[in-house]
mmCIF file of C-alpha atoms in Angstrom:
data_model
loop_
_atom_site.group_PDB
_atom_site.id
_atom_site.type_symbol
_atom_site.label_atom_id
_atom_site.label_comp_id
_atom_site.label_asym_id
_atom_site.label_seq_id
_atom_site.Cartn_x
_atom_site.Cartn_y
_atom_site.Cartn_z
ATOM 1 C CA ASN F 1 26.799 1.576 3.100
ATOM 2 C CA THR F 2 27.929 1.559 -0.618
ATOM 3 C CA ALA F 3 31.386 2.870 -1.908
ATOM 4 C CA LYS F 4 30.316 5.748 -4.151
ATOM 5 C CA LYS F 5 26.747 6.435 -2.698
ATOM 6 C CA ASN F 6 24.845 6.084 1.055
ATOM 7 C CA TYR F 7 22.630 4.115 0.679
ATOM 8 C CA ASP F 8 22.169 1.110 3.229
ATOM 9 C CA CYS F 9 21.511 -1.860 0.955
ATOM 10 C CA THR F 10 20.145 -5.735 2.525
ATOM 11 C CA VAL F 11 20.426 -8.473 -0.106
ATOM 12 C CA PHE F 12 18.143 -11.231 -0.070
ATOM 13 C CA ASP F 13 19.190 -14.476 -1.872
ATOM 14 C CA ASP F 14 15.571 -15.561 -1.407
ATOM 15 C CA PRO F 15 11.980 -13.343 -3.305
ATOM 16 C CA LEU F 16 9.913 -15.095 -0.691
ATOM 17 C CA ALA F 17 11.523 -13.834 2.122
ATOM 18 C CA LEU F 18 12.022 -10.063 0.635
ATOM 19 C CA GLN F 19 8.658 -10.128 -0.244
ATOM 20 C CA ASN F 20 7.370 -11.649 2.704
ATOM 21 C CA GLY F 21 8.969 -9.717 5.178
ATOM 22 C CA GLU F 22 10.418 -6.920 4.560
ATOM 23 C CA LEU F 23 8.254 -5.464 1.597
ATOM 24 C CA ASP F 24 5.067 -6.382 3.383
ATOM 25 C CA LYS F 25 5.863 -5.299 6.468
ATOM 26 C CA ALA F 26 7.025 -1.844 5.051
ATOM 27 C CA ILE F 27 3.745 -1.830 2.396
ATOM 28 C CA LYS F 28 1.718 -2.186 6.322
ATOM 29 C CA GLY F 29 3.306 -0.091 7.202
ATOM 30 C CA GLY F 30 2.640 3.087 5.579
ATOM 31 C CA ASP F 31 6.039 3.304 3.526
ATOM 32 C CA ARG F 32 6.651 4.693 0.162
ATOM 33 C CA VAL F 33 8.042 2.552 -2.023
ATOM 34 C CA ILE F 34 9.210 2.731 -5.704
ATOM 35 C CA ILE F 35 9.953 -1.329 -6.128
ATOM 36 C CA CYS F 36 11.863 -2.429 -9.386
ATOM 37 C CA CYS F 37 11.659 -5.372 -11.286
ATOM 38 C CA SER F 38 13.917 -7.522 -14.241
ATOM 39 C CA ARG F 39 10.797 -7.747 -15.713
ATOM 40 C CA LYS F 40 7.349 -7.423 -16.598
ATOM 41 C CA SER F 41 5.701 -10.321 -15.084
ATOM 42 C CA GLU F 42 6.647 -9.832 -12.291
ATOM 43 C CA ALA F 43 5.760 -5.953 -12.250
ATOM 44 C CA LYS F 44 2.254 -7.132 -13.171
ATOM 45 C CA PHE F 45 1.614 -9.319 -10.276
ATOM 46 C CA LEU F 46 2.949 -6.980 -7.597
ATOM 47 C CA ALA F 47 0.583 -4.769 -8.733
ATOM 48 C CA TRP F 48 -2.489 -7.277 -8.817
ATOM 49 C CA LEU F 49 -0.640 -8.270 -5.156
ATOM 50 C CA TYR F 50 -0.553 -5.172 -3.621
ATOM 51 C CA ARG F 51 -3.974 -3.562 -5.719
ATOM 52 C CA ASP F 52 -5.596 -2.961 -2.466
ATOM 53 C CA TYR F 53 -2.643 -0.722 -1.091
ATOM 54 C CA GLY F 54 -2.402 1.856 -4.267
ATOM 55 C CA ALA F 55 -0.451 -0.304 -6.263
ATOM 56 C CA ILE F 56 0.782 1.151 -9.468
ATOM 57 C CA ALA F 57 2.738 -0.775 -12.301
ATOM 58 C CA ILE F 58 4.593 0.753 -15.561
ATOM 59 C CA HIS F 59 6.238 -1.360 -18.238
ATOM 60 C CA ARG F 60 6.371 -1.787 -21.634
ATOM 61 C CA ASP F 61 2.710 -3.030 -22.678
ATOM 62 C CA ASN F 62 1.021 0.112 -20.937
ATOM 63 C CA ALA F 63 3.140 3.123 -21.343
ATOM 64 C CA ASN F 64 2.045 4.584 -23.295
ATOM 65 C CA GLU F 65 -1.543 5.179 -20.994
ATOM 66 C CA PRO F 66 -3.180 7.864 -19.868
ATOM 67 C CA LEU F 67 -1.937 7.414 -16.426
ATOM 68 C CA PHE F 68 1.676 7.674 -17.395
ATOM 69 C CA LYS F 69 1.426 10.801 -19.289
ATOM 70 C CA GLY F 70 4.620 13.148 -18.369
ATOM 71 C CA PHE F 71 6.178 10.489 -16.318
ATOM 72 C CA PHE F 72 8.756 10.182 -17.958
ATOM 73 C CA GLU F 73 9.298 13.982 -19.339
ATOM 74 C CA ASN F 74 8.766 15.373 -15.765
ATOM 75 C CA PRO F 75 8.740 12.449 -13.338
ATOM 76 C CA ILE F 76 9.173 14.871 -10.268
ATOM 77 C CA GLN F 77 5.735 16.535 -11.787
ATOM 78 C CA TRP F 78 3.539 13.578 -11.813
ATOM 79 C CA LEU F 79 4.701 12.316 -7.871
ATOM 80 C CA ALA F 80 3.333 15.070 -6.712
ATOM 81 C CA THR F 81 0.634 14.751 -8.635
ATOM 82 C CA LYS F 82 -0.143 10.803 -7.902
ATOM 83 C CA GLN F 83 1.887 10.262 -4.818
ATOM 84 C CA PRO F 84 1.606 7.331 -5.338
ATOM 85 C CA LYS F 85 2.272 5.025 -2.212
ATOM 86 C CA ILE F 86 3.712 1.663 -4.348
ATOM 87 C CA LEU F 87 5.592 2.613 -7.712
ATOM 88 C CA ILE F 88 6.339 -0.641 -9.877
ATOM 89 C CA VAL F 89 8.801 0.109 -12.581
ATOM 90 C CA SER F 90 10.499 -2.464 -14.491
ATOM 91 C CA PRO F 91 13.478 -2.295 -16.695
ATOM 92 C CA ILE F 92 11.224 0.095 -18.938
ATOM 93 C CA LEU F 93 13.410 2.971 -16.858
ATOM 94 C CA ARG F 94 17.118 3.763 -18.117
ATOM 95 C CA SER F 95 20.344 5.509 -18.228
ATOM 96 C CA GLY F 96 19.564 9.447 -17.819
ATOM 97 C CA PHE F 97 15.968 8.759 -16.190
ATOM 98 C CA SER F 98 16.003 10.502 -12.172
ATOM 99 C CA ILE F 99 13.829 10.716 -9.842
ATOM 100 C CA THR F 100 15.468 13.698 -7.414
ATOM 101 C CA SER F 101 12.106 14.170 -5.109
ATOM 102 C CA ASP F 102 11.292 13.191 -1.704
ATOM 103 C CA SER F 103 8.614 10.636 -3.533
ATOM 104 C CA PHE F 104 9.745 7.279 -1.381
ATOM 105 C CA ASP F 105 11.002 5.680 1.617
ATOM 106 C CA LYS F 106 12.350 2.688 0.713
ATOM 107 C CA GLU F 107 13.248 1.028 -2.327
ATOM 108 C CA PHE F 108 12.682 -2.935 -3.709
ATOM 109 C CA CYS F 109 14.209 -4.450 -6.378
ATOM 110 C CA PHE F 110 13.667 -8.519 -7.589
ATOM 111 C CA PHE F 111 16.372 -8.660 -9.983
ATOM 112 C CA HIS F 112 16.721 -11.887 -12.419
ATOM 113 C CA ALA F 113 19.989 -12.522 -13.442
ATOM 114 C CA ASP F 114 18.430 -13.821 -16.777
ATOM 115 C CA SER F 115 16.557 -11.692 -17.330
ATOM 116 C CA ILE F 116 18.984 -7.950 -17.621
ATOM 117 C CA SER F 117 22.757 -7.135 -16.491
ATOM 118 C CA ALA F 118 23.685 -7.025 -13.906
ATOM 119 C CA SER F 119 24.697 -3.453 -15.507
ATOM 120 C CA THR F 120 21.033 -2.818 -16.475
ATOM 121 C CA ALA F 121 19.761 -3.924 -13.439
ATOM 122 C CA LEU F 122 22.406 -1.552 -11.199
ATOM 123 C CA GLN F 123 20.958 1.635 -13.323
ATOM 124 C CA LEU F 124 17.363 0.413 -12.293
ATOM 125 C CA SER F 125 18.290 1.027 -8.831
ATOM 126 C CA GLU F 126 19.677 3.527 -9.226
ATOM 127 C CA ARG F 127 17.006 5.231 -10.586
ATOM 128 C CA TYR F 128 15.385 6.720 -7.187
ATOM 129 C CA ARG F 129 18.252 9.170 -6.295
ATOM 130 C CA LEU F 130 17.437 9.708 -3.050
ATOM 131 C CA PRO F 131 19.819 7.608 0.122
ATOM 132 C CA VAL F 132 16.577 5.520 1.744
ATOM 133 C CA PRO F 133 17.153 2.067 2.657
ATOM 134 C CA ARG F 134 16.923 -0.705 -0.251
ATOM 135 C CA TYR F 135 16.400 -4.274 -0.453
ATOM 136 C CA ILE F 136 17.529 -6.513 -3.138
ATOM 137 C CA TYR F 137 16.418 -9.823 -4.318
ATOM 138 C CA ALA F 138 19.588 -10.852 -7.267
ATOM 139 C CA ALA F 139 19.435 -14.418 -8.747
ATOM 140 C CA GLN F 140 22.127 -15.854 -9.842
ATOM 141 C CA SER F 141 21.618 -17.565 -13.445
ATOM 142 C CA SER F 142 19.123 -20.390 -14.238
ATOM 143 C CA GLY F 143 21.718 -21.503 -16.573
ATOM 144 C CA LYS F 144 19.554 -20.601 -19.304
ATOM 145 C CA TYR F 145 22.242 -19.857 -21.697
ATOM 146 C CA ARG F 146 25.057 -22.233 -20.550
ATOM 147 C CA HIS F 147 24.901 -23.821 -23.949
ATOM 148 C CA VAL F 148 26.193 -20.350 -25.336
ATOM 149 C CA THR F 149 29.261 -20.005 -26.956
ATOM 150 C CA PRO F 150 31.394 -18.056 -28.750
ATOM 151 C CA GLU F 151 31.423 -20.776 -30.974
ATOM 152 C CA SER F 152 28.249 -21.145 -31.055
ATOM 153 C CA LEU F 153 27.712 -17.766 -31.119
ATOM 154 C CA LEU F 154 29.606 -16.992 -34.776
ATOM 155 C CA LYS F 155 28.402 -20.254 -36.045
ATOM 156 C CA THR F 156 24.815 -18.778 -36.197
ATOM 157 C CA ARG F 157 26.130 -15.692 -37.327
ATOM 158 C CA LYS F 158 27.264 -16.863 -40.612
ATOM 159 C CA LYS F 159 24.409 -19.068 -40.958
ATOM 160 C CA ARG F 160 21.988 -15.620 -40.878
ATOM 161 C CA ALA F 161 24.849 -13.941 -42.663
ATOM 162 C CA ILE F 162 24.729 -16.181 -45.500
ATOM 163 C CA ALA F 163 20.781 -16.815 -45.344
ATOM 164 C CA THR F 164 19.876 -13.064 -46.120
ATOM 165 C CA ASP F 165 21.502 -13.664 -49.724
ATOM 166 C CA ASN F 166 23.730 -10.705 -49.809
ATOM 167 C CA ASP F 167 26.871 -9.723 -48.415
ATOM 168 C CA GLU F 168 26.064 -9.469 -44.952
ATOM 169 C CA ILE F 169 28.901 -13.035 -44.949
ATOM 170 C CA GLU F 170 31.642 -10.956 -45.575
ATOM 171 C CA PHE F 171 31.555 -8.520 -42.448
ATOM 172 C CA VAL F 172 32.031 -11.729 -40.416
ATOM 173 C CA ASP F 173 34.953 -11.686 -38.412
ATOM 174 C CA GLU F 174 35.463 -14.891 -36.226
ATOM 175 C CA TYR F 175 39.021 -12.767 -34.805
ATOM 176 C CA ASP F 176 36.357 -9.796 -33.820
#
């Protein structure tokens, strides 16, 4: 259980173990699931993979489609009407968005460290407010940003400020 909330969480270090284990078992067992993904491509893939089970994915590319009309304004009504067995969401759901109706039996999360920050991952995982079992895969960083240092960021920022050919360079403070 988490310290502040009564969520039963299981953390995985292998996404395939989570997908081929608990997620497959839940879906094939008829559980209603919400799946949070840090990558749009993963949301699309999981929607394709579970299409025969009625999976619906919402992400930046399709959020304005007619299927999702009303979802952001009134998710409880949308869920009551559509009754998805599998809802897959990307980081399009942000702070302030809440699902408080009994719409899902379990929550699954696939988070990649180089896609979203830890705080954004936590925000996304808590959009569904009810205390259902949560299964989380959280990848360690691939080292993609290892080369980024404060010095390299400052150097790049100065070059970009000079390139704008205005007074923007005056606002770059290397001690800030």
